[in-house]
Coordinates of C-alpha atoms in Angstrom, one line a residue:
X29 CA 0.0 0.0 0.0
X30 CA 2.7 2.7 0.6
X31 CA 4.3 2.4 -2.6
X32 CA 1.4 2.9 -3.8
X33 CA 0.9 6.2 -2.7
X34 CA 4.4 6.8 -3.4
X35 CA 4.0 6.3 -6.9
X36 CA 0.8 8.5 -7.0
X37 CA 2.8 11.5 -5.6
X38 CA 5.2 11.8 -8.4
X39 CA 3.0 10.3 -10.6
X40 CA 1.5 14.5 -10.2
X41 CA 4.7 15.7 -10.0
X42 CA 5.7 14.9 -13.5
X43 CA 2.0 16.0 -14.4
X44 CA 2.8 19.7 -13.0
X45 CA 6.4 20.0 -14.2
X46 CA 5.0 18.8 -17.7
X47 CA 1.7 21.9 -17.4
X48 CA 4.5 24.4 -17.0
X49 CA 3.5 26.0 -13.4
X50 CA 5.9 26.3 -10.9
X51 CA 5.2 26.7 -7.5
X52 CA 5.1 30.3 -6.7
X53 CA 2.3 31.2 -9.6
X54 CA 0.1 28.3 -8.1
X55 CA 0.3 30.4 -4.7
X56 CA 2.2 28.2 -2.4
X57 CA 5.6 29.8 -1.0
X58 CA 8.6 28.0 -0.5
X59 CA 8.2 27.1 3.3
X60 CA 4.7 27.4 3.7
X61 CA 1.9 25.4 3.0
X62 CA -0.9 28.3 3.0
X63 CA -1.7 31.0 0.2
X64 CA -0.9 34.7 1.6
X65 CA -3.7 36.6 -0.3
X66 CA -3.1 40.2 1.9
X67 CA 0.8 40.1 0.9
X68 CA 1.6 43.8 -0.6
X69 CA -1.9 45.1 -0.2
X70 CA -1.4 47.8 2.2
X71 CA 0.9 50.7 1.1
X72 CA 1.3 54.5 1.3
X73 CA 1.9 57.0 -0.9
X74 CA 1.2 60.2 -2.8
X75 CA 1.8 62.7 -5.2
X76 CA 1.7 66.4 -5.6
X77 CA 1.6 68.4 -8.5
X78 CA 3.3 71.4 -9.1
X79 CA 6.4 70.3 -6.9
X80 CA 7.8 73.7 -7.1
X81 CA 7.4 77.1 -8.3
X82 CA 7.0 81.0 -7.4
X83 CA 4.7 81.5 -4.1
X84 CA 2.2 81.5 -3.9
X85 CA 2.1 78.3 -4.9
X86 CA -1.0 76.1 -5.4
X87 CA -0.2 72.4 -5.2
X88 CA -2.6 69.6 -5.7
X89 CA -1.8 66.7 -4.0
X90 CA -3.2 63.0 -4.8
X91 CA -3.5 60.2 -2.5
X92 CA -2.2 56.9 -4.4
X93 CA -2.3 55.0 -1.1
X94 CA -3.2 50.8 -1.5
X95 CA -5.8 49.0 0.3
X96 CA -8.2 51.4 0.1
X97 CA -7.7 53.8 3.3
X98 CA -10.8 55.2 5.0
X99 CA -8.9 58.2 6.7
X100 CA -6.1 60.7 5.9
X101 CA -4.4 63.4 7.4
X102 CA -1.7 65.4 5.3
X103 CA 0.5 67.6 7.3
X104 CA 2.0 70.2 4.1
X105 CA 5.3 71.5 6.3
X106 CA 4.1 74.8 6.9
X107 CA 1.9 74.4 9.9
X108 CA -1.2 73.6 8.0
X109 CA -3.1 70.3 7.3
X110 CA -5.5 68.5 5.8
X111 CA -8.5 65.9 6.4
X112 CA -9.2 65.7 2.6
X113 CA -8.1 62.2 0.4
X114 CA -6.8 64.6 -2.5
X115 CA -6.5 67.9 -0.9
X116 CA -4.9 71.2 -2.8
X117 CA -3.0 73.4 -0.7
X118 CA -1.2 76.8 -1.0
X119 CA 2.0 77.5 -0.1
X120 CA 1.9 81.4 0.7
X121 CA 6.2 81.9 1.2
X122 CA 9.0 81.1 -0.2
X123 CA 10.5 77.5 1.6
X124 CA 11.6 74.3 1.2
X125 CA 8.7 72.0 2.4
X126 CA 8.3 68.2 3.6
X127 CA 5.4 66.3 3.5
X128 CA 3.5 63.8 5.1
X129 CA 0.3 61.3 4.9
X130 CA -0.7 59.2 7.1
X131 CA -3.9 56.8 5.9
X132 CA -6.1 54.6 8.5
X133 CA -7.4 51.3 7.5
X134 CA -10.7 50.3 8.0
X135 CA -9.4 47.6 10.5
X136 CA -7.9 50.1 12.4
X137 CA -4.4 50.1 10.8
X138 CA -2.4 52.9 10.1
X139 CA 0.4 53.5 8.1
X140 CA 2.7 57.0 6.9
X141 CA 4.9 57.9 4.3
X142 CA 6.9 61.8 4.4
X143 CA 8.6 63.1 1.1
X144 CA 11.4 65.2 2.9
X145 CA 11.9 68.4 0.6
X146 CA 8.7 67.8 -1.6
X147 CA 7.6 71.2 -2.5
X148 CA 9.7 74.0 -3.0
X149 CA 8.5 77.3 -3.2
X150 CA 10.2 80.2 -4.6
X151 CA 9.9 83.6 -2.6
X152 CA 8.9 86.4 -5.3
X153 CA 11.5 89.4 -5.5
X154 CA 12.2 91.7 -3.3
X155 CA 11.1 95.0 -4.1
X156 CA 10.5 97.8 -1.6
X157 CA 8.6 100.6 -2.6
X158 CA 5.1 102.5 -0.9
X159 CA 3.5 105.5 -1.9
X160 CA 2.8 108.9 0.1
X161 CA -0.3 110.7 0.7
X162 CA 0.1 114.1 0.5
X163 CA 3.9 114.8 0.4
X164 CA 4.0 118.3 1.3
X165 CA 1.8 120.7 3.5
X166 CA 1.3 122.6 6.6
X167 CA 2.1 121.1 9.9
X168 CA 0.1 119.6 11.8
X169 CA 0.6 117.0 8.2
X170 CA -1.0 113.9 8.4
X171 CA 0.2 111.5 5.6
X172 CA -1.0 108.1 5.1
X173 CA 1.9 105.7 3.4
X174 CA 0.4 102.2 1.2
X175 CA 2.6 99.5 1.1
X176 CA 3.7 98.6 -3.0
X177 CA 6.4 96.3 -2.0
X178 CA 6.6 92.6 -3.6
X179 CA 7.8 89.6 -1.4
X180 CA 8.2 91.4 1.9
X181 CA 7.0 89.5 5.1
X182 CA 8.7 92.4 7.6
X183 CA 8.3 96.1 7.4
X184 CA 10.2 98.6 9.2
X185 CA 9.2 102.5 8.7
X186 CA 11.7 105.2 10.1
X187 CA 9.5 108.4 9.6
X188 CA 12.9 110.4 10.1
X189 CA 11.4 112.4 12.9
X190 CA 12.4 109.9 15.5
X191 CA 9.1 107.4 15.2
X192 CA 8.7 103.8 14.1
X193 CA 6.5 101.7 12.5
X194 CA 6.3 97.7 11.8
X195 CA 2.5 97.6 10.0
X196 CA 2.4 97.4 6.3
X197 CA 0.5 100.4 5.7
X198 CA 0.7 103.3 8.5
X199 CA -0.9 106.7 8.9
X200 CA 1.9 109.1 10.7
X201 CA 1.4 113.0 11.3
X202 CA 4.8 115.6 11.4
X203 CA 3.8 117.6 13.9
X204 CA 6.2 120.2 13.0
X205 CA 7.7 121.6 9.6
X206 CA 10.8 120.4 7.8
X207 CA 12.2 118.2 5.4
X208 CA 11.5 114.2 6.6
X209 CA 13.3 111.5 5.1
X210 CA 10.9 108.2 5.3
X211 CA 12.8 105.2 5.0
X212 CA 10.9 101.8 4.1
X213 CA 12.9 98.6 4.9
X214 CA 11.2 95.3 3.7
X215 CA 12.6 91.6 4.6
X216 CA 11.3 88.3 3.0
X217 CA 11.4 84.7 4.2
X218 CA 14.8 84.0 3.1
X219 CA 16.2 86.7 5.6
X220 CA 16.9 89.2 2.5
X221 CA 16.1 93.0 3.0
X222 CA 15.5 95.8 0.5
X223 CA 14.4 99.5 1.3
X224 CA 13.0 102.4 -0.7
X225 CA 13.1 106.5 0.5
X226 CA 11.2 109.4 0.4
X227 CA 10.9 113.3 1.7
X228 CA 8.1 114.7 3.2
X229 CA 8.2 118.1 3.0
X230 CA 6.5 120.1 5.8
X231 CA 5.9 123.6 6.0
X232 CA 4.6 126.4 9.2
X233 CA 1.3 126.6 9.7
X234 CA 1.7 130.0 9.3
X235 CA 2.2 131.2 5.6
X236 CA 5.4 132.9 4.8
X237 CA 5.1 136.5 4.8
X238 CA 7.9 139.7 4.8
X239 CA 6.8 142.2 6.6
X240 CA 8.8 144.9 9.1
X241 CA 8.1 148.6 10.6
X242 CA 11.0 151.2 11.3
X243 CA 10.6 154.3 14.2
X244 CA 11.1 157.0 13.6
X245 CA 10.6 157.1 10.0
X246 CA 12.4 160.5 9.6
X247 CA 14.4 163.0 11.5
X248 CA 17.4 164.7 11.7
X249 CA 20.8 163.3 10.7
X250 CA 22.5 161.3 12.1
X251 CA 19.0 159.5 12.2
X252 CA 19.0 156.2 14.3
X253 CA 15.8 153.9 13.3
X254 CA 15.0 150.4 15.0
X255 CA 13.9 148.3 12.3
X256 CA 11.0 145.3 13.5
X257 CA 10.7 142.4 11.9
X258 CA 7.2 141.4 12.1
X259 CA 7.2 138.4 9.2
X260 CA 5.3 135.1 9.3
X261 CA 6.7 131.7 8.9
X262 CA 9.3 129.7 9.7
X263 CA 12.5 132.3 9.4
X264 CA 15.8 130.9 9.2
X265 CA 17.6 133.6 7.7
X266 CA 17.2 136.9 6.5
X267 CA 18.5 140.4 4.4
X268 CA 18.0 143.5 5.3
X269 CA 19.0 146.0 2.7
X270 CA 18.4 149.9 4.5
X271 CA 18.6 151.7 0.6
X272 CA 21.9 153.8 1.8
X273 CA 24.1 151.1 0.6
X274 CA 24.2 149.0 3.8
X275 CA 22.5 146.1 5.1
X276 CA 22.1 143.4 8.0
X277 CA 21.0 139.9 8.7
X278 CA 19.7 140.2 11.9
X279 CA 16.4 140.2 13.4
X280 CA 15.8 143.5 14.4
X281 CA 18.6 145.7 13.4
X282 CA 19.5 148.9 14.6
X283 CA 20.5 151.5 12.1
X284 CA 22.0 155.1 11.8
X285 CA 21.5 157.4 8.7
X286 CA 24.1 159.5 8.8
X287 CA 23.2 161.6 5.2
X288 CA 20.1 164.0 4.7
X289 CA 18.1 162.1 2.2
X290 CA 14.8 159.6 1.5
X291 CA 15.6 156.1 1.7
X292 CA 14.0 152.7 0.7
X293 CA 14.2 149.6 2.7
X294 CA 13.6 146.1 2.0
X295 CA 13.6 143.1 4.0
X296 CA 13.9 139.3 2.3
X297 CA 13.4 136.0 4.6
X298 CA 13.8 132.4 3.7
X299 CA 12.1 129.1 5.4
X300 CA 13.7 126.1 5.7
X301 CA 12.3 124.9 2.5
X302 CA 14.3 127.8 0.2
X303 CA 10.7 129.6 -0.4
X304 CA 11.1 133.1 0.0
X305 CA 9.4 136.6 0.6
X306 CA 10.5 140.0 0.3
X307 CA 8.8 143.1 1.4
X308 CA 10.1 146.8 0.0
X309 CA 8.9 150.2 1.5
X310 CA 10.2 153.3 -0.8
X311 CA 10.8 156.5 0.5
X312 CA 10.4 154.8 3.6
X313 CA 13.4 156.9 5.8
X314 CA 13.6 160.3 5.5
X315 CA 16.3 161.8 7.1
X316 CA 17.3 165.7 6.5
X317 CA 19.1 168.3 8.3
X318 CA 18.7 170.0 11.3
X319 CA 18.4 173.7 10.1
X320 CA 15.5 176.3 10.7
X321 CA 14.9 175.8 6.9
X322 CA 12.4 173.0 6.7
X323 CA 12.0 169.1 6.5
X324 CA 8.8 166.6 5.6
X325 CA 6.3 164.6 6.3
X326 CA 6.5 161.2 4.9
X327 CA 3.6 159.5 3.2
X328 CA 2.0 155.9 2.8
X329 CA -0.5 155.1 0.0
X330 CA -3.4 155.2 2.1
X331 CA -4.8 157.5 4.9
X332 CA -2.5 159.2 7.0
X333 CA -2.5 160.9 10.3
X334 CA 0.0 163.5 10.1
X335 CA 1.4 167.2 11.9
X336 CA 3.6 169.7 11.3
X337 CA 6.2 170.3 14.0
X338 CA 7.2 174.3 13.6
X339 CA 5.3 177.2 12.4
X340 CA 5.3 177.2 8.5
X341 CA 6.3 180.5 6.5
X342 CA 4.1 182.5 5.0
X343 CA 2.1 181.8 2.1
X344 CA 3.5 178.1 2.8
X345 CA 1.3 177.3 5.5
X346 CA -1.5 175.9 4.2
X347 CA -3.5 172.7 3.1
X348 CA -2.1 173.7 -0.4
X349 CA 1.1 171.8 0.8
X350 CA -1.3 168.7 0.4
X351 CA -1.9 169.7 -3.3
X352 CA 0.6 167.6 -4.7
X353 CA -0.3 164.4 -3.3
X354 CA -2.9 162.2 -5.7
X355 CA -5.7 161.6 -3.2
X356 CA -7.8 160.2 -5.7
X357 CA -10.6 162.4 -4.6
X358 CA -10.5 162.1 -0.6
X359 CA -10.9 165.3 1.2
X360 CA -7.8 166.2 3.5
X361 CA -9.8 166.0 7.3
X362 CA -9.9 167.8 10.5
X363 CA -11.4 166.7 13.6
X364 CA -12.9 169.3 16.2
X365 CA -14.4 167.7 19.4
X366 CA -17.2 170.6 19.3
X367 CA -18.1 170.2 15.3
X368 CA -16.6 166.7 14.5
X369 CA -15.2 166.5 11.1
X370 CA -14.3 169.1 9.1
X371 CA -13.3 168.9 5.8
X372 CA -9.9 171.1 4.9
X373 CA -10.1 174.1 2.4
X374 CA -6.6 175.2 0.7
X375 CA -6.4 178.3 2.9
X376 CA -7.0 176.3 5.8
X377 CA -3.9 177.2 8.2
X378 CA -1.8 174.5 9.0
X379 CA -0.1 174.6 12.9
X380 CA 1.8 173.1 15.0
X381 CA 0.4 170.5 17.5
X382 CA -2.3 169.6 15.2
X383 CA -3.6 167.1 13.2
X384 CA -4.9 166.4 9.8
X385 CA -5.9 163.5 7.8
X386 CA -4.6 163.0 4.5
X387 CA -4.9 160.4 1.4
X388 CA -2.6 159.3 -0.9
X389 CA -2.3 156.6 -3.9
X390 CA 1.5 155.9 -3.4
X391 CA 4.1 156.9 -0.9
X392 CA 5.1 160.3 -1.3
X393 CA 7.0 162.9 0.6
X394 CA 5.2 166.5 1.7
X395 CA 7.7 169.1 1.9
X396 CA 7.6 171.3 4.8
X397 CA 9.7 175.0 4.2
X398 CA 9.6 176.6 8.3
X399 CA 9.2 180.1 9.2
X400 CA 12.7 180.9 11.3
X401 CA 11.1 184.3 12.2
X402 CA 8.3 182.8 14.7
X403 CA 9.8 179.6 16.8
X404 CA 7.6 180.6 19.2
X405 CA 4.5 177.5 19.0
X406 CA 0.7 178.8 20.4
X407 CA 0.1 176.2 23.0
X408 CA -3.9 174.7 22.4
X409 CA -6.8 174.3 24.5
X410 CA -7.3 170.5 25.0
X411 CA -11.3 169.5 25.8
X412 CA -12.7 166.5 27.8
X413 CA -12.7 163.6 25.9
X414 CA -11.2 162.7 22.4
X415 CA -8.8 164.9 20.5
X416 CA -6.3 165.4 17.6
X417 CA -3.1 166.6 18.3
X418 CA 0.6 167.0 16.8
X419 CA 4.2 167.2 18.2
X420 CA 6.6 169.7 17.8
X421 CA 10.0 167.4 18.4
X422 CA 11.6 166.2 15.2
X423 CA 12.6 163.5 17.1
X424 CA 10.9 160.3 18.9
X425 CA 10.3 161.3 22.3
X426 CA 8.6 159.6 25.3
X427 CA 4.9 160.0 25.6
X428 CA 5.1 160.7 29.3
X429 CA 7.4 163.5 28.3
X430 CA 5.9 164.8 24.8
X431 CA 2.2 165.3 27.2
X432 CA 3.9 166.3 30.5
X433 CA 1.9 170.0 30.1
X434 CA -1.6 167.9 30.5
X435 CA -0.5 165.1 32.5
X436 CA -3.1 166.0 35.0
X437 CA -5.8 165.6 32.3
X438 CA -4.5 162.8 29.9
X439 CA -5.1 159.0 30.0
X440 CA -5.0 157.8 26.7
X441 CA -2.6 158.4 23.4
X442 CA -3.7 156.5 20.4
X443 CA -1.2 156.6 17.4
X444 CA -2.3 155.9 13.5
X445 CA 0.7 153.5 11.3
X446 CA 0.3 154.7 8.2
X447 CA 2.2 151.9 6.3
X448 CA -0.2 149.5 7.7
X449 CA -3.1 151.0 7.9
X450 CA -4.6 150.3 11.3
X451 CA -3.8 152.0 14.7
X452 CA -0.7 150.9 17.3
X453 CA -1.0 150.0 20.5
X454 CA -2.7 152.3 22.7
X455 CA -0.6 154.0 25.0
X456 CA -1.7 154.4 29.0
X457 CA -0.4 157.0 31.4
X458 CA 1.7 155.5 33.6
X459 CA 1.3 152.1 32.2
X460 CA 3.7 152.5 29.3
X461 CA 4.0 156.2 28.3
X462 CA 7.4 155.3 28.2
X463 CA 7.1 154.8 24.4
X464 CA 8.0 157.2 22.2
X465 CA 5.2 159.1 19.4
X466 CA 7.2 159.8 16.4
X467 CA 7.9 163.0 14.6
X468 CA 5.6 164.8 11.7
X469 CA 2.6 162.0 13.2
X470 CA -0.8 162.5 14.4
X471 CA -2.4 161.5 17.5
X472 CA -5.5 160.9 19.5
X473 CA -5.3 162.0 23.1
X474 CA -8.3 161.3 25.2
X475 CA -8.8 164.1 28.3
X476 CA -10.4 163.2 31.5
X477 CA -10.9 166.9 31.9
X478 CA -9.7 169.9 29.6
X479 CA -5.8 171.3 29.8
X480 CA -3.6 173.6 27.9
X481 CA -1.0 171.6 25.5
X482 CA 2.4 173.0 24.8
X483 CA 5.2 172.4 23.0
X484 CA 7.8 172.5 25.8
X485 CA 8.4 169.4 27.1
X486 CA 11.0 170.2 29.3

């Protein structure tokens, strides 16, 4: 019996080895009795598509995982993941980046596979650059600045006044004027930096504007005049050009005509920008000689408060001394506290320690020819209240001192600046009568009861 079954055993043998099938295509293993059916079944894997490129990049990525997974999770290298089978992602920087999958079975099994270096994405140039709105203007200036840089990640803004910003976009206000340089410094992912500039130009609030006053305006040589600046803006420099062939870059200079003559002046001023103004007063000084013969009275275009300070000569003492001037059909005035204004007639006398109103178009000078034979001045009889009155010093002199005959009466002296058409500063008694009313001007003295004015003022 058991060569029988001997013989039937390789009685199949031969019948296999004739059919051509070996032994590992009929599904045994060399070793094992059993057929492995899940051999190789269960694998992970994946592609992605593009690998690399300029960010930001979008990559689709395709699960070609075996044994048919029931769960994924993708981690993409860049702290963001995925529940998806075939997810698409977007790189937003520049970066080498590895990925992984991870697949669960449905019998619980899980598997992973990582692709170190997968995706590479490309940072884009780095440009800096941002725009400015406004540029220029008056301080307070609020500008607003826009971002138009390309592959930046950090910003850094130096607003060259001392602040700082790190937001891509900022609104910043120059509190003050000048020239700013902004600076604009940009880094990407890959640690490279690039950085564009800029001025901001910022000017005063206050417009600028030449613009000055001398006292006296005339008077004997050698004639000393204190020039004011009174410009707007922001002044960093100046010229001061006096019309006798001198000048000065100071604020308020101090000045000595030493010749008889009528001088113009003219002040310039710059801002720290470069912009410039210049202001020019002709036959602004007049400066003459101290003789018994005669001087003048200078005159603005516009109204003007003026006086004579000596007795005129005959036949020269008149409002005809106004006749010149092109008044452009203004009356010369007079004010009298018992009939108000009162219009002046060419024969009305002109005296000392009056007053008169006058127009003129353009500056001009009124010549003045004295009367040597009576230097003897009629004092006048001040009333309560408001009145017009002249001085008979060619020279500035203290108010205290050029009212000292009423100073039991006076409280108020009220000067008109012709140049600028609107009254100075009132002077007080005993408040500031310590500054001076000017030669050849008029005034308005208010009385708290009536006195007798004279010319001595000793």
């Amino acid at each position: 019996m058991i060569q029988y079954w001997a013989i039937l055993l390789v009685s199949l043998a031969l019948v296999v080895s004739c059919n051509g099938v070996s032994g590992e295509e009929s599904g045994f293993t060399s070793g094992s009795p059993f057929v492995s059916g899940d051999a190789g079944s269960k694998s992970v894997d994946f592609s992605g598509a593009p690998t690399s490129g300029r960010a930001p990049l979008m990559v689709m990525f395709s699960d070609l995982s075996k044994g048919d997974p029931s769960g994924w999770v993708w981690n993409f290298g860049d702290g963001y993941s995925s529940g998806g089978e075939n997810p698409v992602h977007t790189y937003a920087y520049g970066g080498v980046y590895s990925v992984q999958l991870t697949v669960q079975y449905p019998d619980g099994v899980s598997s992973s596979h990582i692709k170190e270096g997968y995706i590479q994405a490309y940072p884009l140039p780095l440009d800096a650059n941002f725009s400015a709105v406004p540029q220029s203007g008056q301080a307070p200036l609020t500008v607003q600045f826009s971002d138009r840089s390309t592959g930046a990640m950090v910003w850094l803004w130096d607003f060259g006044d001392g602040s700082q910003s790190m937001i891509p976009n900022p609104s910043h206000t120059f509190t003050g004027p000048g020239t700013y340089p902004v600076t604009l410094k940009v880094s990407n992912e890959m640690g490279e930096t690039d950085t564009y500039n800029m001025e901001i130009q910022v000017s005063s609030s206050e417009p600028l504007s030449a613009e000055f006053i001398g006292s006296p305006r005339s008077g004997v040589v050698p004639l000393t005049v204190q020039f004011t600046d009174q410009s707007g803006g922001e002044i960093i420099s100046r010229a001061w050009d006096f019309g006798d062939g001198t000048g000065d870059s100071v604020k308020d200079p101090c000045h000595s005509y030493n010749q008889a003559g009528t001088y113009p002046v003219s002040l310039t001023i710059w801002d720290i920008h470069g912009n410039t103004d210049s202001e020019t007063k002709s036959q602004y000084i007049i400066a003459h000689d101290d003789s018994p013969t005669g001087g003048s009275i200078p005159v603005s275009a516009g109204w003007n408060f003026v006086s004579v300070p000596r007795n005129l000569a005959p036949g020269q003492d008149t409002a005809r001394i106004f006749e010149h001037l092109d008044v452009a059909g203004h009356s010369a005035l007079l004010y009298e506290p018992s009939r108000g204004w009162v219009p002046l007639l060419r024969t009305t006398q002109i005296k000392p320690l009056m007053a008169v109103w006058v127009y003129s178009t353009k500056s001009d000078t009124v010549p003045l020819i004295y009367d040597p034979a009576s230097p003897v001045i009629q004092p006048r009889m001040l009333s309560q209240g408001w009145n017009t009155i002249g001085f008979s010093s060619t020279r500035p002199i203290e108010a205290g001192i050029a009212l000292s005959s009423v100073s039991d009466g006076w409280q108020n002296c009220l000067g008109f600046n012709s140049l600028l058409q609107r009254y100075d500063p009132m002077i007080i008694k005993g408040v500031n009568d310590e500054l001076a009313v000017q030669p050849y001007g008029g005034y308005w003295v208010y009385m708290s009861n009536p006195g007798i004015f004279t010319a001595d003022y000793s």
